[in-house]
Short mmCIF file of C-alpha atoms in Angstrom, two decimals:
data_model
loop_
_atom_site.label_atom_id
_atom_site.label_comp_id
_atom_site.label_asym_id
_atom_site.label_seq_id
_atom_site.Cartn_x
_atom_site.Cartn_y
_atom_site.Cartn_z
CA MET A 5 -14.47 -35.93 7.19
CA GLN A 6 -13.71 -32.76 9.10
CA ALA A 7 -9.98 -32.23 8.85
CA GLY A 8 -7.51 -29.80 10.33
CA THR A 9 -3.90 -29.43 9.31
CA VAL A 10 -0.78 -27.75 10.57
CA ALA A 11 2.75 -27.86 9.18
CA ALA A 12 5.72 -28.86 11.32
CA GLY A 13 9.05 -28.95 9.50
CA ASP A 14 8.65 -31.53 6.70
CA LEU A 15 5.61 -33.00 8.43
CA LEU A 16 1.91 -32.47 7.91
CA VAL A 17 -0.04 -32.95 11.12
CA ALA A 18 -3.60 -33.83 10.13
CA SER A 19 -6.59 -34.44 12.37
CA THR A 20 -10.01 -35.82 11.53
CA ALA A 21 -13.01 -35.76 13.83
CA GLY A 22 -13.11 -38.99 15.83
CA ALA A 23 -9.98 -40.50 14.23
CA GLY A 24 -7.23 -38.76 16.18
CA VAL A 25 -4.11 -37.04 14.87
CA PHE A 26 -1.77 -38.29 12.15
CA GLY A 27 1.82 -37.26 11.45
CA ILE A 28 2.32 -37.55 7.69
CA ASP A 29 5.64 -37.21 5.88
CA ALA A 30 4.97 -34.41 3.39
CA ASN A 31 7.65 -35.63 0.98
CA HIS A 32 6.48 -39.24 0.70
CA GLY A 33 2.88 -39.27 1.97
CA THR A 34 3.64 -41.98 4.52
CA THR A 35 2.18 -41.96 8.03
CA ARG A 36 4.97 -41.61 10.59
CA TRP A 37 2.70 -41.84 13.61
CA HIS A 38 -0.92 -41.83 14.73
CA ILE A 39 -2.41 -40.82 18.07
CA PRO A 40 -6.04 -42.00 18.43
CA GLY A 41 -8.55 -40.44 20.78
CA ILE A 42 -7.72 -36.76 20.48
CA ALA A 43 -10.54 -35.08 22.39
CA GLY A 44 -12.88 -32.38 21.23
CA ALA A 45 -13.92 -30.98 17.88
CA HIS A 46 -13.44 -27.28 18.45
CA PRO A 47 -11.24 -25.10 16.30
CA ALA A 48 -7.87 -24.55 17.93
CA GLY A 49 -6.84 -21.19 16.63
CA THR A 50 -6.12 -19.85 13.20
CA THR A 51 -3.65 -22.40 11.92
CA VAL A 52 -5.92 -25.41 12.14
CA ALA A 53 -9.52 -26.10 11.21
CA ALA A 54 -12.52 -27.67 12.90
CA GLY A 55 -11.99 -31.28 13.91
CA THR A 56 -8.54 -30.92 15.37
CA ASN A 57 -7.38 -30.33 18.90
CA VAL A 58 -3.67 -29.68 18.58
CA TRP A 59 -1.63 -26.50 18.48
CA LEU A 60 1.87 -26.20 17.10
CA ASP A 61 4.15 -23.90 19.07
CA GLY A 62 7.71 -23.79 17.80
CA SER A 63 8.83 -27.42 17.53
CA THR A 64 6.21 -28.89 19.88
CA LEU A 65 2.57 -29.89 19.41
CA TYR A 66 0.18 -29.59 22.34
CA GLY A 67 -3.00 -31.64 22.48
CA ILE A 68 -5.50 -33.45 24.69
CA VAL A 69 -4.98 -37.24 24.73
CA ASP A 70 -6.25 -40.28 26.69
CA ALA A 71 -9.67 -38.73 26.95
CA ALA A 72 -11.62 -41.75 28.20
CA PRO A 73 -14.09 -40.50 30.86
CA ALA A 74 -12.75 -42.87 33.51
CA GLN A 75 -9.21 -41.62 33.01
CA GLY A 76 -9.79 -37.92 32.81
CA GLN A 77 -8.00 -35.88 30.21
CA THR A 78 -4.28 -35.49 29.75
CA LEU A 79 -2.70 -32.42 28.26
CA ALA A 80 0.35 -33.66 26.37
CA ALA A 81 3.37 -32.21 24.62
CA ILE A 82 3.83 -34.16 21.38
CA ASP A 83 7.04 -34.48 19.36
CA PRO A 84 5.85 -33.93 15.75
CA ARG A 85 8.75 -36.00 14.39
CA THR A 86 7.85 -39.17 16.29
CA GLY A 87 4.41 -38.68 17.82
CA ALA A 88 5.84 -39.35 21.27
CA ALA A 89 3.59 -37.72 23.86
CA ARG A 90 4.75 -36.42 27.24
CA LYS A 91 2.11 -35.61 29.86
CA VAL A 92 2.24 -32.01 31.03
CA GLY A 93 -1.09 -31.67 32.84
CA LEU A 94 -4.07 -33.65 34.04
CA VAL A 95 -7.69 -32.59 34.45
CA ALA A 96 -9.77 -34.68 36.86
CA PRO A 97 -12.95 -36.20 35.41
CA GLY A 98 -16.31 -34.82 36.52
CA THR A 99 -15.03 -31.38 37.42
CA GLU A 100 -13.45 -29.73 34.39
CA ALA A 101 -12.75 -30.82 30.82
CA VAL A 102 -10.26 -29.24 28.45
CA SER A 103 -11.91 -29.17 25.06
CA SER A 104 -9.13 -27.56 23.02
CA VAL A 105 -5.76 -25.88 23.19
CA GLY A 106 -4.53 -22.62 21.76
CA PRO A 107 -1.34 -20.58 21.43
CA MET A 108 1.48 -20.02 23.92
CA SER A 109 2.94 -16.89 25.45
CA GLY A 110 6.19 -17.83 27.14
CA SER A 111 5.44 -20.97 29.16
CA VAL A 112 1.71 -20.21 29.41
CA LEU A 113 -0.64 -22.19 27.15
CA MET A 114 -4.17 -21.01 26.40
CA CYS A 115 -6.90 -23.68 26.72
CA SER A 116 -10.66 -23.78 26.36
CA MET A 117 -12.39 -25.50 29.28
CA SER A 118 -15.89 -26.62 30.18
CA MET A 119 -16.65 -26.78 33.88
CA ALA A 120 -18.92 -29.17 35.82
CA ASP A 121 -21.79 -27.11 34.43
CA PRO A 122 -21.44 -27.79 30.67
CA THR A 123 -22.82 -24.33 29.88
CA ASP A 124 -19.93 -22.74 31.78
CA LEU A 125 -17.30 -22.38 29.05
CA ARG A 126 -13.99 -20.73 29.96
CA LEU A 127 -10.64 -19.73 28.59
CA ALA A 128 -7.86 -20.90 30.89
CA ALA A 129 -4.18 -20.01 31.09
CA TYR A 130 -2.12 -23.08 32.01
CA ASP A 131 1.52 -22.71 33.13
CA LEU A 132 3.44 -25.62 31.63
CA GLU A 133 6.39 -25.13 34.00
CA ALA A 134 4.39 -24.92 37.24
CA ARG A 135 1.71 -27.32 35.90
CA LYS A 136 -1.16 -25.25 37.22
CA ILE A 137 -3.97 -23.06 35.95
CA LEU A 138 -3.06 -19.41 36.48
CA TRP A 139 -6.49 -17.96 35.71
CA THR A 140 -9.74 -18.59 33.88
CA ARG A 141 -12.09 -16.26 32.06
CA PRO A 142 -15.68 -16.88 30.88
CA ARG A 143 -15.92 -17.50 27.15
CA ARG A 144 -18.32 -14.97 25.66
CA GLY A 145 -20.51 -15.67 22.64
CA GLY A 146 -21.37 -18.92 20.97
CA ALA A 147 -18.42 -19.34 18.61
CA PHE A 148 -14.94 -20.44 19.59
CA PRO A 149 -12.79 -17.29 19.71
CA ALA A 150 -9.98 -16.50 17.32
CA LEU A 151 -6.69 -16.49 19.27
CA ALA A 152 -3.15 -15.24 18.83
CA ALA A 153 -0.18 -14.80 21.16
CA ASP A 154 3.22 -13.17 21.38
CA ARG A 155 5.70 -12.50 24.18
CA HIS A 156 3.42 -9.79 25.57
CA GLY A 157 0.41 -12.06 26.09
CA PHE A 158 -2.78 -13.32 24.44
CA TYR A 159 -5.17 -11.73 21.96
CA VAL A 160 -8.77 -12.92 21.93
CA ALA A 161 -11.48 -12.03 19.39
CA GLU A 162 -14.97 -13.11 20.40
CA THR A 163 -18.41 -12.85 18.84
CA LEU A 164 -21.03 -11.50 21.21
CA GLY A 165 -24.22 -13.47 20.67
CA THR A 166 -26.07 -12.45 17.51
CA ALA A 167 -24.90 -8.84 17.54
CA GLU A 168 -22.63 -7.82 14.68
CA THR A 169 -20.00 -6.63 17.12
CA GLY A 170 -16.79 -8.36 18.07
CA ASP A 171 -14.63 -7.57 21.07
CA LEU A 172 -10.89 -7.84 20.58
CA ILE A 173 -8.93 -7.86 23.83
CA ALA A 174 -5.32 -8.24 24.90
CA LEU A 175 -4.66 -10.20 28.10
CA ASP A 176 -1.58 -10.50 30.27
CA ALA A 177 -0.49 -14.13 30.02
CA ARG A 178 0.27 -14.65 33.71
CA THR A 179 -2.47 -12.64 35.40
CA GLY A 180 -5.30 -12.57 32.85
CA LYS A 181 -5.55 -8.81 33.36
CA GLN A 182 -6.86 -6.98 30.32
CA ARG A 183 -4.16 -4.79 28.78
CA TRP A 184 -6.49 -3.16 26.27
CA GLY A 185 -9.75 -3.78 24.45
CA THR A 186 -11.42 -2.52 21.33
CA THR A 187 -14.84 -3.05 19.77
CA LEU A 188 -14.97 -3.77 16.06
CA ARG A 189 -18.05 -4.05 13.89
CA GLY A 190 -18.44 -7.62 12.68
CA THR A 191 -17.79 -11.11 13.95
CA SER A 192 -14.39 -12.50 14.82
CA GLY A 193 -12.76 -14.39 12.00
CA GLN A 194 -9.01 -14.91 12.08
CA LEU A 195 -6.08 -13.48 14.05
CA PHE A 196 -2.42 -13.55 13.06
CA ILE A 197 0.84 -12.18 14.39
CA ALA A 198 2.79 -11.18 11.28
CA GLY A 199 5.49 -8.59 10.72
CA GLY A 200 5.21 -7.39 14.31
CA MET A 201 1.54 -6.52 13.81
CA LEU A 202 -1.67 -8.13 15.04
CA VAL A 203 -3.69 -8.75 11.88
CA ALA A 204 -7.41 -9.47 12.23
CA ARG A 205 -9.97 -10.54 9.66
CA TYR A 206 -13.43 -9.37 10.66
CA GLY A 207 -16.72 -9.68 8.84
CA PRO A 208 -20.42 -9.16 9.54
CA ALA A 209 -22.77 -12.11 9.66
CA SER A 210 -24.26 -11.05 6.33
CA ASP A 211 -22.51 -10.99 2.96
CA GLU A 212 -21.21 -7.47 3.51
CA PRO A 213 -17.48 -6.89 2.94
CA HIS A 214 -15.00 -8.27 5.43
CA GLN A 215 -12.18 -6.12 6.73
CA LEU A 216 -8.50 -6.95 7.18
CA LEU A 217 -7.12 -4.83 10.02
CA GLY A 218 -3.58 -4.11 11.16
CA ILE A 219 -3.69 -3.51 14.92
CA SER A 220 -0.91 -2.43 17.27
CA PRO A 221 -0.20 -5.25 19.76
CA ALA A 222 0.91 -2.60 22.25
CA ASP A 223 -2.30 -0.56 22.61
CA GLY A 224 -4.97 -1.95 20.26
CA THR A 225 -5.05 1.03 17.91
CA THR A 226 -5.94 0.25 14.29
CA LYS A 227 -3.00 1.23 12.08
CA TRP A 228 -4.52 0.28 8.74
CA ARG A 229 -7.68 -1.14 7.24
CA LEU A 230 -8.19 -3.04 4.00
CA ASP A 231 -11.50 -3.97 2.38
CA ALA A 232 -11.30 -7.76 1.99
CA GLY A 233 -14.63 -8.22 0.21
CA PRO A 234 -17.42 -10.61 1.27
CA MET A 235 -16.69 -14.14 2.51
CA ALA A 236 -12.92 -13.64 2.47
CA GLN A 237 -10.33 -16.04 3.88
CA ALA A 238 -6.76 -15.31 4.92
CA ALA A 239 -3.48 -17.12 5.56
CA ALA A 240 -0.26 -15.77 7.05
CA THR A 241 3.43 -16.45 7.30
CA GLY A 242 5.74 -14.61 9.67
CA THR A 243 6.14 -11.76 7.22
CA HIS A 244 3.06 -11.60 4.99
CA VAL A 245 -0.69 -12.08 4.92
CA TYR A 246 -2.45 -13.54 1.89
CA LEU A 247 -6.09 -12.77 1.25
CA LEU A 248 -8.47 -14.90 -0.83
CA GLY A 249 -11.57 -13.06 -2.03
CA ALA A 250 -15.02 -14.37 -2.87
CA ASP A 251 -14.11 -14.09 -6.56
CA TYR A 252 -11.01 -16.24 -5.87
CA SER A 253 -8.66 -13.30 -6.34
CA VAL A 254 -5.49 -13.32 -4.21
CA ARG A 255 -3.71 -10.37 -2.61
CA ALA A 256 -0.39 -10.36 -0.80
CA VAL A 257 -0.50 -7.79 2.01
CA ASP A 258 2.42 -6.26 3.90
CA PRO A 259 1.24 -6.57 7.54
CA SER A 260 3.29 -3.60 8.74
CA PHE A 261 1.51 -1.01 6.59
CA GLY A 262 -1.43 -2.81 4.96
CA LYS A 263 -0.04 -2.24 1.47
CA VAL A 264 -0.94 -4.73 -1.25
CA ARG A 265 2.30 -6.05 -2.76
CA TRP A 266 0.59 -7.88 -5.60
CA HIS A 267 -2.91 -8.76 -6.71
CA VAL A 268 -3.93 -11.72 -8.88
CA GLU A 269 -7.40 -11.62 -10.42
CA GLY A 270 -9.94 -14.31 -9.61
CA LYS A 271 -11.30 -16.93 -11.93
CA GLY A 272 -14.88 -18.00 -12.48
CA ALA A 273 -17.16 -18.08 -9.44
CA LYS A 274 -18.15 -15.00 -7.48
CA GLN A 275 -19.09 -16.76 -4.24
CA LEU A 276 -16.34 -18.33 -2.12
CA ASP A 277 -16.75 -22.04 -1.47
CA PRO A 278 -17.65 -22.67 2.23
CA SER A 279 -14.88 -25.26 2.59
CA PRO A 280 -12.30 -24.44 5.29
CA ASN A 281 -8.63 -23.70 4.58
CA LEU A 282 -8.94 -22.57 0.96
CA ILE A 283 -5.70 -20.62 1.06
CA ALA A 284 -2.39 -21.70 2.58
CA ALA A 285 1.14 -20.34 2.39
CA SER A 286 4.76 -20.76 3.36
CA ASP A 287 7.84 -18.69 2.59
CA ARG A 288 8.21 -20.74 -0.62
CA VAL A 289 4.73 -21.04 -2.08
CA VAL A 290 1.12 -19.87 -1.91
CA ALA A 291 -1.71 -22.29 -2.71
CA ALA A 292 -5.13 -20.74 -3.34
CA ALA A 293 -8.47 -22.25 -4.33
CA ILE A 294 -10.11 -21.57 -7.67
CA ALA A 295 -13.57 -22.46 -8.93
CA THR A 296 -15.68 -22.17 -12.06
CA GLY A 297 -19.19 -23.33 -12.83
CA ARG A 298 -17.92 -26.77 -13.81
CA SER A 299 -14.87 -27.47 -11.67
CA LYS A 300 -12.74 -26.39 -8.75
CA GLY A 301 -9.21 -26.91 -7.51
CA PHE A 302 -6.25 -24.71 -6.64
CA ARG A 303 -3.43 -22.72 -8.21
CA VAL A 304 0.17 -22.37 -7.09
CA LEU A 305 1.54 -18.83 -6.86
CA SER A 306 4.95 -17.32 -6.20
CA PRO A 307 5.08 -15.42 -2.87
CA ALA A 308 7.41 -12.88 -4.49
CA ASN A 309 5.15 -11.65 -7.29
CA GLY A 310 1.99 -13.77 -7.46
CA LYS A 311 3.02 -15.38 -10.72
CA SER A 312 1.08 -18.60 -11.32
CA ALA A 313 3.18 -21.74 -11.72
CA TRP A 314 0.45 -24.31 -12.36
CA THR A 315 -3.14 -25.22 -11.62
CA TYR A 316 -4.77 -28.43 -10.38
CA THR A 317 -8.42 -29.35 -11.03
CA LEU A 318 -10.19 -31.72 -8.65
CA PRO A 319 -11.74 -34.73 -10.34
CA GLY A 320 -15.31 -35.76 -9.63
CA ASP A 321 -18.19 -34.01 -7.94
CA ILE A 322 -18.15 -30.21 -7.84
CA SER A 323 -19.72 -30.40 -4.35
CA THR A 324 -16.63 -32.06 -2.84
CA SER A 325 -15.41 -30.26 0.27
CA TYR A 326 -11.66 -29.71 0.39
CA GLY A 327 -8.90 -27.88 2.20
CA LEU A 328 -5.30 -26.86 1.57
CA ALA A 329 -2.10 -26.88 3.64
CA VAL A 330 1.46 -25.99 2.66
CA VAL A 331 4.61 -27.61 4.10
CA GLY A 332 7.67 -25.86 2.65
CA ASP A 333 7.18 -26.39 -1.09
CA ILE A 334 4.68 -29.25 -0.70
CA ILE A 335 0.99 -28.52 -1.25
CA CYS A 336 -1.32 -30.88 0.64
CA LEU A 337 -4.91 -31.35 -0.52
CA LEU A 338 -7.52 -32.92 1.77
CA THR A 339 -10.81 -33.96 0.19
CA SER A 340 -13.87 -35.04 2.12
CA GLY A 341 -15.66 -37.15 -0.48
CA SER A 342 -12.80 -39.61 -1.02
CA ARG A 343 -11.35 -39.05 2.46
CA ALA A 344 -8.02 -38.59 0.71
CA LEU A 345 -4.83 -36.66 1.40
CA THR A 346 -2.75 -35.86 -1.69
CA GLY A 347 0.64 -34.15 -1.80
CA PHE A 348 1.98 -32.06 -4.68
CA ARG A 349 5.48 -30.58 -5.02
CA ALA A 350 5.40 -26.96 -6.09
#
């Protein structure tokens, strides 16, 4: 089970490859709604994992629904409270296919498209008010790019083939014109807008240390740099970035200046589990994976000081793949082996 999650109010929006999208009440674990047939299995940005094709922007989800080949594909705005979908765009079959959606800048939504030639992959800016594509841009490199957006436009981090170089560019939302670009050693990992800063996690293809970078959204200059260690993962709220190291240590980073507010030592293993979404956070709680030679699970930390409240150990096989999401003070655990979603109150 590949699963992606995103929090919306008191709701966990979960998607599994081939099964569609589910709206799950985080307080009670009940399914409020289910939309089958969500298209695509590409990552859709930094807040969701592989297998999902929805993006949460404010109080609205955007996704691709009704993807039967004879019907074409419908871009829909989805109410996360009810699952009600409103069509906001249609792509004709046989010409173009929208494979995933990304963030919004104003009324402009970023999409990933494949053209009639399936090797022609593009990023497209779709105006939700005018219901038209404003511009497209070839997608460079094999991996889906990391994306972020603010009122100034879009930020795109792409991996260029097999080279250990990633291009980070800023694009005007309405014209697609490049505002600035910078070349960073490593492959694109994650992008966040936090504390008025563009925060990027970059790492080489090898096990060399990853870097957490604070970049000016205005001109692309790097304001600070933090060694994240090999195989790091990150999560962000509006005000802070949390970094999980390969040794399962956790650091809370002020995105404005790159200063570490607190650091909690890791436990056990020295190689980060390859599972996606091993750290998640809200303003109320941080959930971070832990692992030893015999077991793995997660611990619950205070965002204020990193103090550990409690720890949960997964039962069963140590090889179980799992992921974490946080909705307010609810920690949601998705496990692949049992295909289960479990909620814990912090």
